[in-house]
Coordinates of C-alpha atoms in Angstrom, one line a residue:
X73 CA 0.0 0.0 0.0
X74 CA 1.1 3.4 -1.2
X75 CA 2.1 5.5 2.1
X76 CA 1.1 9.6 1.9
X77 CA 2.0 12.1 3.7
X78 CA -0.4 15.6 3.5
X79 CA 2.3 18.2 4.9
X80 CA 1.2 22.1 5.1
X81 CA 2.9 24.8 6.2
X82 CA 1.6 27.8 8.9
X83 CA 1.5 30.7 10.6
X84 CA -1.6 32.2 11.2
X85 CA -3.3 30.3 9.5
X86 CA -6.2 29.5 12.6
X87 CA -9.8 30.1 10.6
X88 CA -8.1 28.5 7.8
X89 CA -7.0 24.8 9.0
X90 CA -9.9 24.5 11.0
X91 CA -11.7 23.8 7.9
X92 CA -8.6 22.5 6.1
X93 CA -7.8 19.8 7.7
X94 CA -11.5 18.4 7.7
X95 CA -11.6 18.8 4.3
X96 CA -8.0 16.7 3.6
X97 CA -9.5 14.0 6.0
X98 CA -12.1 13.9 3.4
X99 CA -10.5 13.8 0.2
X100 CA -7.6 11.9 1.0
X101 CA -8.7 9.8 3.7
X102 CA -5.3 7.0 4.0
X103 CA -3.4 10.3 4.1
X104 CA -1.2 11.2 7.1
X105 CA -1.8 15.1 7.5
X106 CA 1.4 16.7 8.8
X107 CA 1.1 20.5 9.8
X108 CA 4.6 22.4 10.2
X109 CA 3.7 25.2 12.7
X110 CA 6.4 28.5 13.2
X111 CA 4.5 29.3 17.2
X112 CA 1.3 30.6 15.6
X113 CA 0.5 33.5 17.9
X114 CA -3.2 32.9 17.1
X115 CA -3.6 29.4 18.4
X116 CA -3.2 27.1 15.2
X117 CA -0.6 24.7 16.3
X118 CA -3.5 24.8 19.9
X119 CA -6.2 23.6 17.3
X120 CA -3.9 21.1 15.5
X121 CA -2.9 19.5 18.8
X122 CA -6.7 19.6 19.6
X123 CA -7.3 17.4 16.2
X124 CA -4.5 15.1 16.7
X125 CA -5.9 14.1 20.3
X126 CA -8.5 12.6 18.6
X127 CA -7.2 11.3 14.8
X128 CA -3.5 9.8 14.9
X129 CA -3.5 10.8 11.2
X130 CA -2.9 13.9 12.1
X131 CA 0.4 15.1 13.3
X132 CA 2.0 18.7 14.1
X133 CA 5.1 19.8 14.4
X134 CA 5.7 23.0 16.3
X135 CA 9.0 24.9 15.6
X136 CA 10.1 27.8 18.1
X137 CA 9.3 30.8 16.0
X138 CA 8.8 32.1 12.7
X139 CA 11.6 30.4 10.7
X140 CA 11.1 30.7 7.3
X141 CA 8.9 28.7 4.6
X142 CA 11.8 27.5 3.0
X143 CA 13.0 25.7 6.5
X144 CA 9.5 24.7 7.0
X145 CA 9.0 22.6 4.1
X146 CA 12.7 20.8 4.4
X147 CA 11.2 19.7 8.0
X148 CA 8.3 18.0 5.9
X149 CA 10.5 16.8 3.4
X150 CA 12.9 15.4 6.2
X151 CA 9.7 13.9 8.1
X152 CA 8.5 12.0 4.7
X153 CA 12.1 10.8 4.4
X154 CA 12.6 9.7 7.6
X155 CA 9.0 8.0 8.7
X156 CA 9.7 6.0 5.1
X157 CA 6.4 7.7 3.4
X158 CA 6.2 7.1 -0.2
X159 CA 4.8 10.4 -1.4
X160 CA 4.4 13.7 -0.8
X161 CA 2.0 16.1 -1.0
X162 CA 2.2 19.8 0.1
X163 CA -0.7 22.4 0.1
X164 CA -0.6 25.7 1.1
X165 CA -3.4 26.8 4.3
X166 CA -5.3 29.0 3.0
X167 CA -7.5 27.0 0.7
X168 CA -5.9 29.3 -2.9
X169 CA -5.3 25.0 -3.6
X170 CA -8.4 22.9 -4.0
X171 CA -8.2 20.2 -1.8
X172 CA -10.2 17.6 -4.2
X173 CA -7.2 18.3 -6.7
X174 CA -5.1 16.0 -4.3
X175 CA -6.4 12.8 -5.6
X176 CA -5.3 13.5 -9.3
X177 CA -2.2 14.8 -8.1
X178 CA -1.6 11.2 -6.4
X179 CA -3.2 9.3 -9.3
X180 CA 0.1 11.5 -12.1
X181 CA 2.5 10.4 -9.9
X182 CA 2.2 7.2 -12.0
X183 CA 3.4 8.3 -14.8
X184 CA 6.3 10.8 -12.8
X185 CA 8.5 11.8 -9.9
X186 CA 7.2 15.2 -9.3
X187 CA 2.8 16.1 -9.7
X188 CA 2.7 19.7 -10.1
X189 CA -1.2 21.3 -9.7
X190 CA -0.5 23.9 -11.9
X191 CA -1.9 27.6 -13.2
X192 CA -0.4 28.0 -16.5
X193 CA -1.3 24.6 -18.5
X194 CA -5.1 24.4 -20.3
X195 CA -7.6 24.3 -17.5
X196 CA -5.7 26.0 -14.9
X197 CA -6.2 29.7 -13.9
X198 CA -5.7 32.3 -11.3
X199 CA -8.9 34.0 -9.8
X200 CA -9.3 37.2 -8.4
X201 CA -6.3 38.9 -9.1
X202 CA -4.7 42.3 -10.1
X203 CA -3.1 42.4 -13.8
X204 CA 0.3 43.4 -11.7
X205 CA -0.2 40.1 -9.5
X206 CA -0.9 38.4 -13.3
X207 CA 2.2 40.0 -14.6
X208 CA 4.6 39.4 -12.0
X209 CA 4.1 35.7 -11.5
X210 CA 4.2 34.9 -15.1
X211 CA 7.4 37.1 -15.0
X212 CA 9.1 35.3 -12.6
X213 CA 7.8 31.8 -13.4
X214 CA 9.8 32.9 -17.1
X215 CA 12.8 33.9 -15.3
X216 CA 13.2 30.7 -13.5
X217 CA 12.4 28.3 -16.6
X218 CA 15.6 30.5 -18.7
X219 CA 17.8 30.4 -15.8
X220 CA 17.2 26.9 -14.3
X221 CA 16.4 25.0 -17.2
X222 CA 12.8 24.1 -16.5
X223 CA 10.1 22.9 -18.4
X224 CA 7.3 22.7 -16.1
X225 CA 4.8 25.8 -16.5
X226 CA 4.2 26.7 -12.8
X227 CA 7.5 26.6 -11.0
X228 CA 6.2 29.3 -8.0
X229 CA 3.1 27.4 -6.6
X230 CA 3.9 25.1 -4.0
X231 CA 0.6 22.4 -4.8
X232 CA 2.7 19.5 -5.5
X233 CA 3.0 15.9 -4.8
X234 CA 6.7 14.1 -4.7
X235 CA 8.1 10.7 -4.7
X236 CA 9.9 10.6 -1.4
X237 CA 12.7 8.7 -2.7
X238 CA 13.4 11.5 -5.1
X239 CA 14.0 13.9 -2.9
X240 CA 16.0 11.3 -0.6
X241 CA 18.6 11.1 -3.5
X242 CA 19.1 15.1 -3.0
X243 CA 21.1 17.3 -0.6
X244 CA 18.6 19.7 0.7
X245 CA 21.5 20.8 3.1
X246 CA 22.5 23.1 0.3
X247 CA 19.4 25.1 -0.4
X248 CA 20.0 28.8 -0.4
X249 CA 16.0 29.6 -0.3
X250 CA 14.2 30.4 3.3
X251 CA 11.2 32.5 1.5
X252 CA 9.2 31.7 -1.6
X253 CA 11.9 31.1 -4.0
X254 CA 11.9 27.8 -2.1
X255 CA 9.3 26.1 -4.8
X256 CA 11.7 27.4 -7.9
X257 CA 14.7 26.4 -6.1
X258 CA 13.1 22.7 -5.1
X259 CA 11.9 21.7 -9.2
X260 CA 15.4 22.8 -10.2
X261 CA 16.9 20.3 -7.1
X262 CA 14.9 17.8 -8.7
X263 CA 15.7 17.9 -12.3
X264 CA 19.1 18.2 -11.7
X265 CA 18.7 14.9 -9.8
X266 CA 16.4 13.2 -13.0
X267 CA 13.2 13.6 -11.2
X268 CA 10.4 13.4 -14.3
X269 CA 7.3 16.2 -14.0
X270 CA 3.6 16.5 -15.1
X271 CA 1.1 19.0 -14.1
X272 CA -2.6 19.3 -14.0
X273 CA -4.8 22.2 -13.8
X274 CA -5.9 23.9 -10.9
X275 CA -8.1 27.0 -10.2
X276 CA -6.2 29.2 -8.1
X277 CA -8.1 31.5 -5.6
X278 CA -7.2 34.2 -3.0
X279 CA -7.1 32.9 0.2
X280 CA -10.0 32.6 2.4
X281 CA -9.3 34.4 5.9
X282 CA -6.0 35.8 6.7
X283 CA -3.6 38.3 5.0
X284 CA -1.4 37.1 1.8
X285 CA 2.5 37.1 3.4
X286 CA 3.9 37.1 0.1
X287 CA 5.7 40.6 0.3
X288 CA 7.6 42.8 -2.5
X289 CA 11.0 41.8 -0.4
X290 CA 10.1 37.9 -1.3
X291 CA 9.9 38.6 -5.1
X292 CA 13.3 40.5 -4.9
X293 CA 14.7 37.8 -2.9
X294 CA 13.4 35.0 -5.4
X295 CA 14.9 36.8 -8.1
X296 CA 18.3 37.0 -6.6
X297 CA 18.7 33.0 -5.5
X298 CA 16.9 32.3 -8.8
X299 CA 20.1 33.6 -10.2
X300 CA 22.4 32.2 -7.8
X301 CA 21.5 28.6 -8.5
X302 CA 21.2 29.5 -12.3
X303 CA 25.2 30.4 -11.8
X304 CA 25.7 26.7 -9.9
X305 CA 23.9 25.2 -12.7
X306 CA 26.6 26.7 -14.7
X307 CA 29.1 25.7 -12.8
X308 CA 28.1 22.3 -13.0
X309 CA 26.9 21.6 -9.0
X310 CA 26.1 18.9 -8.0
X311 CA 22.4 18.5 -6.2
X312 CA 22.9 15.0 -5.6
X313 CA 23.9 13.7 -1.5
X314 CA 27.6 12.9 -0.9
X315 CA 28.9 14.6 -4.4
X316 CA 30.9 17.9 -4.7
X317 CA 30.7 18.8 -7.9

């Protein structure tokens, strides 16, 4: 039997993965739900702990503070690795990914190492946003495919599913990324390694409750280690665990 592990990643993200994790219970019920809390000051790690008391699917893992997405999302991946899960799926909180994409994103990794719900491929869209939002995303989705050599249309949204044993062939102790460039950074980790990708349509939306964190100071950031591993690719670095170059 194929072993899944559901991990998300919060911070006040409370009104949100009340309903979330319901809802992934649901949809993907043999799924292990992992939630990576950074110390929510407005009681969600309280409310996962208050889930998990009464379904062992459910599992969270509280860090000490706000530490970054990047970091959060290598604790998943670390998790996955070590509890000997099979895939991977990762979801942001705030329901902007439909949850009852999740089985077709189980269901491609069939056919490949790396499921990507995606915006940009026929069927997929963004709702609800500003032609600037539009503009800037595309942008940066175009930068990363020139500089890092990938294919895959969406390289920015972080719906995905993974073959653990992909990413256990990789050393994630070199990521530069702690913010949003994270999702770029992990697709180029994997190609480099010969991780195969599909992606299926999703229908983006704003987030329910909450505030978007995604800040100008992330987009510049993205841009920056988006060129920084474009220069290792040059250089010929090796992704891979236990190699140099």
């Amino acid at each position: 039997m194929t072993r899944t592990l559901i991990s998300v990643c919060t911070y006040n993200e409370l009104q949100n993965i009340r309903l979330l994790i319901p809802e992934l219970r649901q949809v993907a019920p043999a799924a292990d739900v992992l939630i990576v809390d950074d110390s929510s000051p407005d009681g969600t790690g309280d409310v996962v702990k208050e889930m998990a008391a009464t379904d062992s699917a459910v599992r969270l893992m509280s860090r000490s503070g706000k530490l970054g997405l990047g970091s959060a999302n290598l604790e998943a991946f670390r998790y996955a690795i070590r509890e000997g899960y099979d895939l991977l799926v990762n979801l942001d909180a705030d329901f902007s990914h439909p949850p009852q994409v999740i089985p077709a994103l189980i269901a491609l990794t069939n056919t490949c190492d790396v499921a990507i719900g995606s915006r940009y491929v026929p069927g997929g869209a963004a709702v609800g946003w500003s032609l600037w939002r539009h503009f800037m995303s595309r942008a940066v989705n175009l930068y990363a495919r020139l500089f890092l050599g990938l294919t895959s249309r969406d390289n920015s949204g972080s719906f995905r599913c993974y073959r653990v044993s992909c990413l256990d062939r990789i050393d994630w102790g070199r990521t530069l990324s702690t913010g949003y460039s994270f999702y770029e950074e992990v697709l180029y980790r994997c190609r480099q390694a010969g991780c195969s990708f599909a992606e299926t349509p999703i229908i983006f939306e704003d987030r329910r409750f909450g505030e978007t964190k995604l800040k100008t100071i992330e987009i510049l950031k993205a841009v920056w280690v988006i060129f920084r591993l474009g220069l290792q690719r040059m250089r010929g670095v090796s992704v891979l665990k236990n190699q140099d170059t």
